[in-house]
PDB file of N, CA and C in Angstrom:
ATOM      1  N   MET J   1       0.647 -11.383   5.421  1.00 52.00           N
ATOM      2  CA  MET J   1       0.858 -10.112   6.059  1.00 52.00           C
ATOM      3  C   MET J   1       2.290  -9.924   6.474  1.00 52.00           C
ATOM      4  N   ASN J   2       2.785  -8.715   6.438  1.00 48.00           N
ATOM      5  CA  ASN J   2       4.175  -8.462   6.696  1.00 48.00           C
ATOM      6  C   ASN J   2       4.404  -8.551   8.196  1.00 48.00           C
ATOM      7  N   SER J   3       5.319  -9.475   8.609  1.00 54.00           N
ATOM      8  CA  SER J   3       5.620  -9.668   9.979  1.00 54.00           C
ATOM      9  C   SER J   3       6.593  -8.609  10.507  1.00 54.00           C
ATOM     10  N   SER J   4       7.306  -7.991   9.635  1.00 51.00           N
ATOM     11  CA  SER J   4       8.304  -6.945   9.992  1.00 51.00           C
ATOM     12  C   SER J   4       7.594  -5.640  10.240  1.00 51.00           C
ATOM     13  N   PRO J   5       8.049  -4.904  11.325  1.00 66.00           N
ATOM     14  CA  PRO J   5       7.430  -3.617  11.590  1.00 66.00           C
ATOM     15  C   PRO J   5       7.921  -2.563  10.590  1.00 66.00           C
ATOM     16  N   GLU J   6       8.959  -2.860   9.824  1.00 84.00           N
ATOM     17  CA  GLU J   6       9.449  -1.862   8.842  1.00 84.00           C
ATOM     18  C   GLU J   6       8.517  -1.837   7.606  1.00 84.00           C
ATOM     19  N   PRO J   7       8.111  -0.682   7.220  1.00 89.00           N
ATOM     20  CA  PRO J   7       7.188  -0.627   6.010  1.00 89.00           C
ATOM     21  C   PRO J   7       7.914  -0.919   4.757  1.00 89.00           C
ATOM     22  N   ILE J   8       7.140  -1.354   3.743  1.00 92.00           N
ATOM     23  CA  ILE J   8       7.612  -1.513   2.419  1.00 92.00           C
ATOM     24  C   ILE J   8       7.788  -0.089   1.853  1.00 92.00           C
ATOM     25  N   ARG J   9       8.925   0.140   1.229  1.00 92.00           N
ATOM     26  CA  ARG J   9       9.236   1.502   0.775  1.00 92.00           C
ATOM     27  C   ARG J   9       9.268   1.604  -0.742  1.00 92.00           C
ATOM     28  N   ILE J  10       8.503   2.554  -1.265  1.00 93.00           N
ATOM     29  CA  ILE J  10       8.554   2.853  -2.718  1.00 93.00           C
ATOM     30  C   ILE J  10       9.262   4.183  -2.868  1.00 93.00           C
ATOM     31  N   ALA J  11      10.359   4.209  -3.509  1.00 92.00           N
ATOM     32  CA  ALA J  11      11.130   5.453  -3.562  1.00 92.00           C
ATOM     33  C   ALA J  11      11.859   5.560  -4.903  1.00 92.00           C
ATOM     34  N   ARG J  12      12.245   6.800  -5.279  1.00 89.00           N
ATOM     35  CA  ARG J  12      13.093   7.039  -6.413  1.00 89.00           C
ATOM     36  C   ARG J  12      14.513   6.902  -5.948  1.00 89.00           C
ATOM     37  N   ALA J  13      15.284   6.041  -6.604  1.00 87.00           N
ATOM     38  CA  ALA J  13      16.668   5.853  -6.215  1.00 87.00           C
ATOM     39  C   ALA J  13      17.534   6.954  -6.858  1.00 87.00           C
ATOM     40  N   GLN J  14      18.829   6.921  -6.554  1.00 85.00           N
ATOM     41  CA  GLN J  14      19.734   7.965  -6.986  1.00 85.00           C
ATOM     42  C   GLN J  14      19.900   8.004  -8.521  1.00 85.00           C
ATOM     43  N   GLY J  15      19.725   6.850  -9.102  1.00 83.00           N
ATOM     44  CA  GLY J  15      19.768   6.730 -10.575  1.00 83.00           C
ATOM     45  C   GLY J  15      18.554   7.232 -11.316  1.00 83.00           C
ATOM     46  N   GLY J  16      17.439   7.540 -10.538  1.00 84.00           N
ATOM     47  CA  GLY J  16      16.272   8.053 -11.133  1.00 84.00           C
ATOM     48  C   GLY J  16      15.125   7.012 -11.272  1.00 84.00           C
ATOM     49  N   GLN J  17      15.422   5.733 -11.063  1.00 89.00           N
ATOM     50  CA  GLN J  17      14.414   4.663 -11.194  1.00 89.00           C
ATOM     51  C   GLN J  17      13.644   4.567  -9.906  1.00 89.00           C
ATOM     52  N   VAL J  18      12.394   4.203 -10.023  1.00 92.00           N
ATOM     53  CA  VAL J  18      11.506   4.006  -8.890  1.00 92.00           C
ATOM     54  C   VAL J  18      11.593   2.492  -8.482  1.00 92.00           C
ATOM     55  N   GLU J  19      11.954   2.317  -7.178  1.00 92.00           N
ATOM     56  CA  GLU J  19      12.169   0.943  -6.733  1.00 92.00           C
ATOM     57  C   GLU J  19      11.281   0.635  -5.519  1.00 92.00           C
ATOM     58  N   VAL J  20      11.007  -0.648  -5.320  1.00 92.00           N
ATOM     59  CA  VAL J  20      10.329  -1.121  -4.096  1.00 92.00           C
ATOM     60  C   VAL J  20      11.375  -1.770  -3.225  1.00 92.00           C
ATOM     61  N   LYS J  21      11.455  -1.325  -1.972  1.00 91.00           N
ATOM     62  CA  LYS J  21      12.504  -1.842  -1.057  1.00 91.00           C
ATOM     63  C   LYS J  21      11.866  -2.320   0.224  1.00 91.00           C
ATOM     64  N   GLY J  22      12.487  -3.214   0.841  1.00 88.00           N
ATOM     65  CA  GLY J  22      11.963  -3.682   2.186  1.00 88.00           C
ATOM     66  C   GLY J  22      11.847  -5.234   2.191  1.00 88.00           C
ATOM     67  N   ALA J  23      11.463  -5.731   3.317  1.00 85.00           N
ATOM     68  CA  ALA J  23      11.190  -7.142   3.493  1.00 85.00           C
ATOM     69  C   ALA J  23       9.738  -7.427   3.274  1.00 85.00           C
ATOM     70  N   PHE J  24       9.402  -8.301   2.298  1.00 84.00           N
ATOM     71  CA  PHE J  24       7.974  -8.545   2.074  1.00 84.00           C
ATOM     72  C   PHE J  24       7.841  -9.978   1.578  1.00 84.00           C
ATOM     73  N   ASP J  25       6.697 -10.554   1.768  1.00 89.00           N
ATOM     74  CA  ASP J  25       6.416 -11.947   1.347  1.00 89.00           C
ATOM     75  C   ASP J  25       6.089 -12.064  -0.124  1.00 89.00           C
ATOM     76  N   ALA J  26       5.798 -13.252  -0.621  1.00 89.00           N
ATOM     77  CA  ALA J  26       5.506 -13.450  -2.012  1.00 89.00           C
ATOM     78  C   ALA J  26       4.288 -12.691  -2.505  1.00 89.00           C
ATOM     79  N   PHE J  27       3.224 -12.658  -1.677  1.00 91.00           N
ATOM     80  CA  PHE J  27       1.950 -11.955  -2.072  1.00 91.00           C
ATOM     81  C   PHE J  27       2.274 -10.445  -2.239  1.00 91.00           C
ATOM     82  N   ALA J  28       2.978  -9.855  -1.244  1.00 90.00           N
ATOM     83  CA  ALA J  28       3.323  -8.451  -1.336  1.00 90.00           C
ATOM     84  C   ALA J  28       4.241  -8.148  -2.461  1.00 90.00           C
ATOM     85  N   GLY J  29       5.087  -9.130  -2.780  1.00 89.00           N
ATOM     86  CA  GLY J  29       6.000  -8.925  -3.933  1.00 89.00           C
ATOM     87  C   GLY J  29       5.264  -9.016  -5.272  1.00 89.00           C
ATOM     88  N   HIS J  30       4.126  -9.647  -5.326  1.00 92.00           N
ATOM     89  CA  HIS J  30       3.364  -9.720  -6.568  1.00 92.00           C
ATOM     90  C   HIS J  30       2.526  -8.451  -6.818  1.00 92.00           C
ATOM     91  N   ILE J  31       2.142  -7.771  -5.781  1.00 93.00           N
ATOM     92  CA  ILE J  31       1.230  -6.634  -5.933  1.00 93.00           C
ATOM     93  C   ILE J  31       1.888  -5.544  -6.822  1.00 93.00           C
ATOM     94  N   PRO J  32       3.154  -5.084  -6.553  1.00 93.00           N
ATOM     95  CA  PRO J  32       3.724  -4.118  -7.440  1.00 93.00           C
ATOM     96  C   PRO J  32       3.805  -4.520  -8.873  1.00 93.00           C
ATOM     97  N   LEU J  33       3.916  -5.827  -9.099  1.00 93.00           N
ATOM     98  CA  LEU J  33       4.013  -6.328 -10.534  1.00 93.00           C
ATOM     99  C   LEU J  33       2.733  -5.997 -11.222  1.00 93.00           C
ATOM    100  N   ARG J  34       1.583  -6.055 -10.551  1.00 92.00           N
ATOM    101  CA  ARG J  34       0.254  -5.715 -11.093  1.00 92.00           C
ATOM    102  C   ARG J  34       0.156  -4.215 -11.434  1.00 92.00           C
ATOM    103  N   ALA J  35       0.968  -3.390 -10.789  1.00 91.00           N
ATOM    104  CA  ALA J  35       0.965  -1.934 -11.037  1.00 91.00           C
ATOM    105  C   ALA J  35       2.000  -1.597 -12.067  1.00 91.00           C
ATOM    106  N   GLY J  36       2.662  -2.520 -12.741  1.00 92.00           N
ATOM    107  CA  GLY J  36       3.621  -2.228 -13.795  1.00 92.00           C
ATOM    108  C   GLY J  36       5.078  -2.276 -13.400  1.00 92.00           C
ATOM    109  N   PHE J  37       5.382  -2.698 -12.136  1.00 93.00           N
ATOM    110  CA  PHE J  37       6.792  -2.844 -11.780  1.00 93.00           C
ATOM    111  C   PHE J  37       7.327  -4.115 -12.349  1.00 93.00           C
ATOM    112  N   LEU J  38       8.669  -4.169 -12.483  1.00 93.00           N
ATOM    113  CA  LEU J  38       9.348  -5.306 -13.012  1.00 93.00           C
ATOM    114  C   LEU J  38      10.204  -5.995 -11.974  1.00 93.00           C
ATOM    115  N   SER J  39      10.241  -7.277 -11.935  1.00 92.00           N
ATOM    116  CA  SER J  39      11.188  -7.986 -11.024  1.00 92.00           C
ATOM    117  C   SER J  39      12.423  -8.274 -11.814  1.00 92.00           C
ATOM    118  N   VAL J  40      13.522  -7.600 -11.425  1.00 90.00           N
ATOM    119  CA  VAL J  40      14.780  -7.686 -12.174  1.00 90.00           C
ATOM    120  C   VAL J  40      15.843  -8.383 -11.367  1.00 90.00           C
ATOM    121  N   PRO J  41      16.557  -9.413 -11.921  1.00 90.00           N
ATOM    122  CA  PRO J  41      17.587 -10.080 -11.180  1.00 90.00           C
ATOM    123  C   PRO J  41      18.825  -9.114 -11.052  1.00 90.00           C
ATOM    124  N   SER J  42      19.427  -9.199  -9.821  1.00 81.00           N
ATOM    125  CA  SER J  42      20.674  -8.422  -9.650  1.00 81.00           C
ATOM    126  C   SER J  42      21.772  -9.404  -9.196  1.00 81.00           C
ATOM    127  N   LEU J  43      22.883  -8.939  -8.758  1.00 85.00           N
ATOM    128  CA  LEU J  43      23.996  -9.849  -8.476  1.00 85.00           C
ATOM    129  C   LEU J  43      23.631 -10.808  -7.317  1.00 85.00           C
ATOM    130  N   HIS J  44      22.999 -10.341  -6.197  1.00 85.00           N
ATOM    131  CA  HIS J  44      22.774 -11.169  -5.081  1.00 85.00           C
ATOM    132  C   HIS J  44      21.357 -11.468  -4.790  1.00 85.00           C
ATOM    133  N   SER J  45      20.420 -10.806  -5.470  1.00 84.00           N
ATOM    134  CA  SER J  45      18.982 -11.023  -5.250  1.00 84.00           C
ATOM    135  C   SER J  45      18.173 -10.488  -6.432  1.00 84.00           C
ATOM    136  N   ARG J  46      16.884 -10.243  -6.222  1.00 85.00           N
ATOM    137  CA  ARG J  46      16.041  -9.653  -7.229  1.00 85.00           C
ATOM    138  C   ARG J  46      15.613  -8.295  -6.698  1.00 85.00           C
ATOM    139  N   SER J  47      15.497  -7.352  -7.570  1.00 88.00           N
ATOM    140  CA  SER J  47      14.947  -6.029  -7.231  1.00 88.00           C
ATOM    141  C   SER J  47      13.667  -5.776  -7.990  1.00 88.00           C
ATOM    142  N   THR J  48      12.811  -4.977  -7.420  1.00 91.00           N
ATOM    143  CA  THR J  48      11.528  -4.648  -8.082  1.00 91.00           C
ATOM    144  C   THR J  48      11.576  -3.211  -8.421  1.00 91.00           C
ATOM    145  N   ARG J  49      11.376  -2.851  -9.644  1.00 92.00           N
ATOM    146  CA  ARG J  49      11.435  -1.448 -10.052  1.00 92.00           C
ATOM    147  C   ARG J  49      10.557  -1.204 -11.294  1.00 92.00           C
ATOM    148  N   LEU J  50      10.335   0.079 -11.515  1.00 92.00           N
ATOM    149  CA  LEU J  50       9.481   0.409 -12.690  1.00 92.00           C
ATOM    150  C   LEU J  50      10.407   0.397 -13.929  1.00 92.00           C
ATOM    151  N   PRO J  51       9.856   0.166 -15.118  1.00 91.00           N
ATOM    152  CA  PRO J  51      10.703   0.242 -16.312  1.00 91.00           C
ATOM    153  C   PRO J  51      11.407   1.590 -16.417  1.00 91.00           C
ATOM    154  N   LEU J  52      12.593   1.548 -17.023  1.00 88.00           N
ATOM    155  CA  LEU J  52      13.392   2.811 -17.179  1.00 88.00           C
ATOM    156  C   LEU J  52      12.833   3.660 -18.264  1.00 88.00           C
ATOM    157  N   ASP J  53      13.168   5.013 -18.123  1.00 81.00           N
ATOM    158  CA  ASP J  53      12.837   5.998 -19.175  1.00 81.00           C
ATOM    159  C   ASP J  53      11.382   6.148 -19.495  1.00 81.00           C
ATOM    160  N   MET J  54      10.524   6.059 -18.464  1.00 84.00           N
ATOM    161  CA  MET J  54       9.120   6.266 -18.687  1.00 84.00           C
ATOM    162  C   MET J  54       8.878   7.725 -18.206  1.00 84.00           C
ATOM    163  N   ARG J  55       7.743   8.331 -18.586  1.00 87.00           N
ATOM    164  CA  ARG J  55       7.425   9.659 -18.128  1.00 87.00           C
ATOM    165  C   ARG J  55       7.344   9.702 -16.639  1.00 87.00           C
ATOM    166  N   ARG J  56       7.702  10.811 -16.038  1.00 87.00           N
ATOM    167  CA  ARG J  56       7.734  10.996 -14.610  1.00 87.00           C
ATOM    168  C   ARG J  56       6.227  10.896 -14.068  1.00 87.00           C
ATOM    169  N   ASP J  57       5.276  11.454 -14.770  1.00 88.00           N
ATOM    170  CA  ASP J  57       3.902  11.359 -14.339  1.00 88.00           C
ATOM    171  C   ASP J  57       3.403   9.944 -14.351  1.00 88.00           C
ATOM    172  N   TRP J  58       3.850   9.144 -15.362  1.00 90.00           N
ATOM    173  CA  TRP J  58       3.411   7.725 -15.366  1.00 90.00           C
ATOM    174  C   TRP J  58       4.031   6.996 -14.203  1.00 90.00           C
ATOM    175  N   GLU J  59       5.283   7.295 -13.926  1.00 90.00           N
ATOM    176  CA  GLU J  59       5.948   6.657 -12.786  1.00 90.00           C
ATOM    177  C   GLU J  59       5.247   7.041 -11.496  1.00 90.00           C
ATOM    178  N   ASN J  60       4.845   8.267 -11.363  1.00 89.00           N
ATOM    179  CA  ASN J  60       4.110   8.750 -10.167  1.00 89.00           C
ATOM    180  C   ASN J  60       2.803   7.994 -10.027  1.00 89.00           C
ATOM    181  N   GLU J  61       2.065   7.876 -11.112  1.00 90.00           N
ATOM    182  CA  GLU J  61       0.803   7.151 -11.138  1.00 90.00           C
ATOM    183  C   GLU J  61       0.984   5.666 -10.631  1.00 90.00           C
ATOM    184  N   GLN J  62       1.904   5.036 -11.300  1.00 92.00           N
ATOM    185  CA  GLN J  62       2.070   3.606 -11.005  1.00 92.00           C
ATOM    186  C   GLN J  62       2.573   3.369  -9.575  1.00 92.00           C
ATOM    187  N   SER J  63       3.488   4.170  -9.082  1.00 92.00           N
ATOM    188  CA  SER J  63       3.992   4.027  -7.718  1.00 92.00           C
ATOM    189  C   SER J  63       2.897   4.324  -6.688  1.00 92.00           C
ATOM    190  N   THR J  64       2.057   5.341  -6.945  1.00 92.00           N
ATOM    191  CA  THR J  64       0.997   5.620  -6.062  1.00 92.00           C
ATOM    192  C   THR J  64      -0.058   4.460  -6.079  1.00 92.00           C
ATOM    193  N   TRP J  65      -0.310   3.980  -7.255  1.00 92.00           N
ATOM    194  CA  TRP J  65      -1.296   2.812  -7.356  1.00 92.00           C
ATOM    195  C   TRP J  65      -0.784   1.641  -6.610  1.00 92.00           C
ATOM    196  N   ALA J  66       0.553   1.310  -6.716  1.00 93.00           N
ATOM    197  CA  ALA J  66       1.139   0.188  -5.984  1.00 93.00           C
ATOM    198  C   ALA J  66       1.061   0.400  -4.464  1.00 93.00           C
ATOM    199  N   ALA J  67       1.333   1.628  -4.063  1.00 93.00           N
ATOM    200  CA  ALA J  67       1.245   1.927  -2.622  1.00 93.00           C
ATOM    201  C   ALA J  67      -0.164   1.785  -2.119  1.00 93.00           C
ATOM    202  N   GLN J  68      -1.176   2.213  -2.941  1.00 93.00           N
ATOM    203  CA  GLN J  68      -2.576   2.049  -2.462  1.00 93.00           C
ATOM    204  C   GLN J  68      -2.985   0.536  -2.433  1.00 93.00           C
ATOM    205  N   MET J  69      -2.549  -0.237  -3.398  1.00 93.00           N
ATOM    206  CA  MET J  69      -2.871  -1.628  -3.338  1.00 93.00           C
ATOM    207  C   MET J  69      -2.223  -2.324  -2.159  1.00 93.00           C
ATOM    208  N   LEU J  70      -0.956  -1.984  -1.852  1.00 93.00           N
ATOM    209  CA  LEU J  70      -0.348  -2.599  -0.722  1.00 93.00           C
ATOM    210  C   LEU J  70      -0.992  -2.197   0.594  1.00 93.00           C
ATOM    211  N   SER J  71      -1.358  -0.894   0.698  1.00 92.00           N
ATOM    212  CA  SER J  71      -1.990  -0.507   1.944  1.00 92.00           C
ATOM    213  C   SER J  71      -3.408  -1.050   2.097  1.00 92.00           C
ATOM    214  N   THR J  72      -4.091  -1.235   0.941  1.00 92.00           N
ATOM    215  CA  THR J  72      -5.417  -1.944   0.992  1.00 92.00           C
ATOM    216  C   THR J  72      -5.260  -3.372   1.447  1.00 92.00           C
ATOM    217  N   ALA J  73      -4.174  -4.016   1.127  1.00 91.00           N
ATOM    218  CA  ALA J  73      -3.868  -5.394   1.531  1.00 91.00           C
ATOM    219  C   ALA J  73      -3.334  -5.404   2.979  1.00 91.00           C
ATOM    220  N   ARG J  74      -3.337  -4.292   3.660  1.00 90.00           N
ATOM    221  CA  ARG J  74      -2.911  -4.080   5.029  1.00 90.00           C
ATOM    222  C   ARG J  74      -1.403  -4.312   5.252  1.00 90.00           C
ATOM    223  N   TYR J  75      -0.626  -3.965   4.255  1.00 91.00           N
ATOM    224  CA  TYR J  75       0.825  -3.932   4.405  1.00 91.00           C
ATOM    225  C   TYR J  75       1.238  -2.496   4.765  1.00 91.00           C
ATOM    226  N   PRO J  76       2.212  -2.305   5.676  1.00 92.00           N
ATOM    227  CA  PRO J  76       2.634  -0.943   5.945  1.00 92.00           C
ATOM    228  C   PRO J  76       3.504  -0.450   4.770  1.00 92.00           C
ATOM    229  N   VAL J  77       3.156   0.660   4.204  1.00 91.00           N
ATOM    230  CA  VAL J  77       3.810   1.208   3.030  1.00 91.00           C
ATOM    231  C   VAL J  77       4.301   2.672   3.317  1.00 91.00           C
ATOM    232  N   ARG J  78       5.494   2.959   2.859  1.00 91.00           N
ATOM    233  CA  ARG J  78       5.967   4.328   2.854  1.00 91.00           C
ATOM    234  C   ARG J  78       6.242   4.750   1.441  1.00 91.00           C
ATOM    235  N   LEU J  79       5.539   5.724   0.983  1.00 90.00           N
ATOM    236  CA  LEU J  79       5.685   6.240  -0.412  1.00 90.00           C
ATOM    237  C   LEU J  79       6.558   7.504  -0.208  1.00 90.00           C
ATOM    238  N   ASP J  80       7.801   7.433  -0.651  1.00 84.00           N
ATOM    239  CA  ASP J  80       8.680   8.581  -0.488  1.00 84.00           C
ATOM    240  C   ASP J  80       8.215   9.762  -1.393  1.00 84.00           C
ATOM    241  N   PRO J  81       8.626  10.940  -1.003  1.00 76.00           N
ATOM    242  CA  PRO J  81       8.190  12.166  -1.831  1.00 76.00           C
ATOM    243  C   PRO J  81       8.688  12.177  -3.207  1.00 76.00           C
ATOM    244  N   GLY J  82       9.762  11.389  -3.501  1.00 60.00           N
ATOM    245  CA  GLY J  82      10.294  11.340  -4.893  1.00 60.00           C
ATOM    246  C   GLY J  82       9.273  10.956  -5.919  1.00 60.00           C
ATOM    247  N   PRO J  83       8.603   9.842  -5.769  1.00 54.00           N
ATOM    248  CA  PRO J  83       7.586   9.469  -6.809  1.00 54.00           C
ATOM    249  C   PRO J  83       6.380  10.412  -6.760  1.00 54.00           C
ATOM    250  N   ASP J  84       5.650  10.381  -5.692  1.00 47.00           N
ATOM    251  CA  ASP J  84       4.462  11.206  -5.593  1.00 47.00           C
ATOM    252  C   ASP J  84       3.865  11.048  -4.251  1.00 47.00           C
ATOM    253  N   THR J  85       3.421  12.131  -3.591  1.00 42.00           N
ATOM    254  CA  THR J  85       2.798  11.957  -2.287  1.00 42.00           C
ATOM    255  C   THR J  85       1.277  12.207  -2.325  1.00 42.00           C
ATOM    256  N   ARG J  86       0.708  12.476  -3.488  1.00 49.00           N
ATOM    257  CA  ARG J  86      -0.708  12.746  -3.605  1.00 49.00           C
ATOM    258  C   ARG J  86      -1.384  11.396  -3.738  1.00 49.00           C
ATOM    259  N   LEU J  87      -2.045  10.966  -2.643  1.00 46.00           N
ATOM    260  CA  LEU J  87      -2.821   9.786  -2.675  1.00 46.00           C
ATOM    261  C   LEU J  87      -4.270  10.127  -2.968  1.00 46.00           C
ATOM    262  N   ALA J  88      -4.855   9.361  -3.884  1.00 42.00           N
ATOM    263  CA  ALA J  88      -6.229   9.609  -4.212  1.00 42.00           C
ATOM    264  C   ALA J  88      -7.124   9.150  -3.108  1.00 42.00           C
ATOM    265  N   PRO J  89      -8.335   9.727  -2.969  1.00 43.00           N
ATOM    266  CA  PRO J  89      -9.271   9.233  -1.902  1.00 43.00           C
ATOM    267  C   PRO J  89      -9.578   7.792  -2.186  1.00 43.00           C
ATOM    268  N   PRO J  90      -9.835   6.978  -1.137  1.00 44.00           N
ATOM    269  CA  PRO J  90     -10.027   5.550  -1.348  1.00 44.00           C
ATOM    270  C   PRO J  90     -11.281   5.142  -2.107  1.00 44.00           C
ATOM    271  N   ASP J  91     -12.246   6.075  -2.218  1.00 39.00           N
ATOM    272  CA  ASP J  91     -13.456   5.712  -2.936  1.00 39.00           C
ATOM    273  C   ASP J  91     -13.355   5.966  -4.459  1.00 39.00           C
ATOM    274  N   THR J  92     -12.195   6.534  -4.904  1.00 42.00           N
ATOM    275  CA  THR J  92     -12.058   6.784  -6.391  1.00 42.00           C
ATOM    276  C   THR J  92     -11.252   5.634  -6.967  1.00 42.00           C
ATOM    277  N   HIS J  93     -11.376   5.539  -8.327  1.00 42.00           N
ATOM    278  CA  HIS J  93     -10.584   4.498  -9.022  1.00 42.00           C
ATOM    279  C   HIS J  93      -9.098   4.883  -8.963  1.00 42.00           C
ATOM    280  N   SER J  94      -8.293   3.993  -8.429  1.00 46.00           N
ATOM    281  CA  SER J  94      -6.902   4.330  -8.190  1.00 46.00           C
ATOM    282  C   SER J  94      -5.997   3.743  -9.305  1.00 46.00           C
ATOM    283  N   GLY J  95      -6.508   2.891 -10.189  1.00 48.00           N
ATOM    284  CA  GLY J  95      -5.694   2.312 -11.225  1.00 48.00           C
ATOM    285  C   GLY J  95      -5.504   3.243 -12.437  1.00 48.00           C
ATOM    286  N   PRO J  96      -4.719   2.812 -13.339  1.00 51.00           N
ATOM    287  CA  PRO J  96      -4.544   3.635 -14.588  1.00 51.00           C
ATOM    288  C   PRO J  96      -5.860   3.603 -15.389  1.00 51.00           C
ATOM    289  N   VAL J  97      -6.050   4.683 -16.111  1.00 52.00           N
ATOM    290  CA  VAL J  97      -7.291   4.786 -16.889  1.00 52.00           C
ATOM    291  C   VAL J  97      -7.194   3.871 -18.083  1.00 52.00           C
ATOM    292  N   ARG J  98      -8.139   3.019 -18.257  1.00 52.00           N
ATOM    293  CA  ARG J  98      -8.192   2.052 -19.324  1.00 52.00           C
ATOM    294  C   ARG J  98      -9.354   2.407 -20.251  1.00 52.00           C
ATOM    295  N   PRO J  99      -9.210   2.136 -21.529  1.00 55.00           N
ATOM    296  CA  PRO J  99     -10.310   2.408 -22.419  1.00 55.00           C
ATOM    297  C   PRO J  99     -11.500   1.460 -22.132  1.00 55.00           C
ATOM    298  N   PRO J 100     -12.719   1.856 -22.392  1.00 56.00           N
ATOM    299  CA  PRO J 100     -13.836   0.983 -22.155  1.00 56.00           C
ATOM    300  C   PRO J 100     -13.743  -0.264 -23.053  1.00 56.00           C
ATOM    301  N   ALA J 101     -14.292  -1.402 -22.607  1.00 54.00           N
ATOM    302  CA  ALA J 101     -14.304  -2.623 -23.351  1.00 54.00           C
ATOM    303  C   ALA J 101     -15.150  -2.500 -24.592  1.00 54.00           C
ATOM    304  N   MET J 102     -14.753  -3.107 -25.620  1.00 56.00           N
ATOM    305  CA  MET J 102     -15.535  -3.199 -26.836  1.00 56.00           C
ATOM    306  C   MET J 102     -16.556  -4.310 -26.743  1.00 56.00           C
ATOM    307  N   THR J 103     -17.671  -4.091 -27.209  1.00 60.00           N
ATOM    308  CA  THR J 103     -18.738  -5.058 -27.185  1.00 60.00           C
ATOM    309  C   THR J 103     -18.920  -5.645 -28.607  1.00 60.00           C
ATOM    310  N   ALA J 104     -19.172  -6.857 -28.739  1.00 61.00           N
ATOM    311  CA  ALA J 104     -19.369  -7.480 -30.007  1.00 61.00           C
ATOM    312  C   ALA J 104     -20.765  -7.197 -30.504  1.00 61.00           C
ATOM    313  N   GLN J 105     -20.924  -6.983 -31.789  1.00 61.00           N
ATOM    314  CA  GLN J 105     -22.236  -6.779 -32.350  1.00 61.00           C
ATOM    315  C   GLN J 105     -22.957  -8.151 -32.508  1.00 61.00           C
ATOM    316  N   ALA J 106     -24.265  -8.043 -32.397  1.00 64.00           N
ATOM    317  CA  ALA J 106     -25.023  -9.317 -32.624  1.00 64.00           C
ATOM    318  C   ALA J 106     -24.961  -9.712 -34.047  1.00 64.00           C
ATOM    319  N   CYS J 107     -24.982 -11.011 -34.288  1.00 63.00           N
ATOM    320  CA  CYS J 107     -24.960 -11.531 -35.630  1.00 63.00           C
ATOM    321  C   CYS J 107     -26.314 -11.186 -36.320  1.00 63.00           C
ATOM    322  N   PRO J 108     -26.312 -10.935 -37.611  1.00 63.00           N
ATOM    323  CA  PRO J 108     -27.600 -10.689 -38.267  1.00 63.00           C
ATOM    324  C   PRO J 108     -28.410 -11.978 -38.351  1.00 63.00           C
ATOM    325  N   PRO J 109     -29.755 -11.831 -38.436  1.00 69.00           N
ATOM    326  CA  PRO J 109     -30.557 -13.092 -38.517  1.00 69.00           C
ATOM    327  C   PRO J 109     -30.275 -13.832 -39.853  1.00 69.00           C
ATOM    328  N   ARG J 110     -30.444 -15.127 -39.845  1.00 70.00           N
ATOM    329  CA  ARG J 110     -30.144 -15.962 -41.040  1.00 70.00           C
ATOM    330  C   ARG J 110     -30.971 -15.557 -42.229  1.00 70.00           C
ATOM    331  N   ALA J 111     -32.132 -15.119 -41.962  1.00 63.00           N
ATOM    332  CA  ALA J 111     -33.066 -14.789 -43.130  1.00 63.00           C
ATOM    333  C   ALA J 111     -32.514 -13.553 -43.866  1.00 63.00           C
ATOM    334  N   ALA J 112     -31.827 -12.658 -43.239  1.00 55.00           N
ATOM    335  CA  ALA J 112     -31.253 -11.486 -43.813  1.00 55.00           C
ATOM    336  C   ALA J 112     -30.071 -11.813 -44.746  1.00 55.00           C
ATOM    337  N   CYS J 113     -29.459 -12.963 -44.515  1.00 53.00           N
ATOM    338  CA  CYS J 113     -28.264 -13.358 -45.313  1.00 53.00           C
ATOM    339  C   CYS J 113     -28.643 -13.967 -46.648  1.00 53.00           C
ATOM    340  N   ARG J 114     -29.874 -14.374 -46.862  1.00 55.00           N
ATOM    341  CA  ARG J 114     -30.301 -15.048 -48.080  1.00 55.00           C
ATOM    342  C   ARG J 114     -30.611 -14.123 -49.169  1.00 55.00           C
TER     343      ARG J 114
END
């Protein structure tokens, strides 16, 4: 749990990239990675941001999803208006839409192979 009263901030920086800022522990640092953020080394530390040159609606989806996961884990989160302020209701699926899983067909009986 975040011991700092300052919330974790997800915002669009001046360069256009969506970044996660603030003081957070290792668990909170791993949550945005599950939402598609990258941990990128910089001169003095590491920064967490979304990949560059992605569609703005994809960036909005991923930043909103990361904010929802962090708030579900009871971390204080501030989602700046730059990415997206439309939070989905908590009872809906908040992750990106994934195709349904493929199921394997049953093998034919041995008698049919002869």
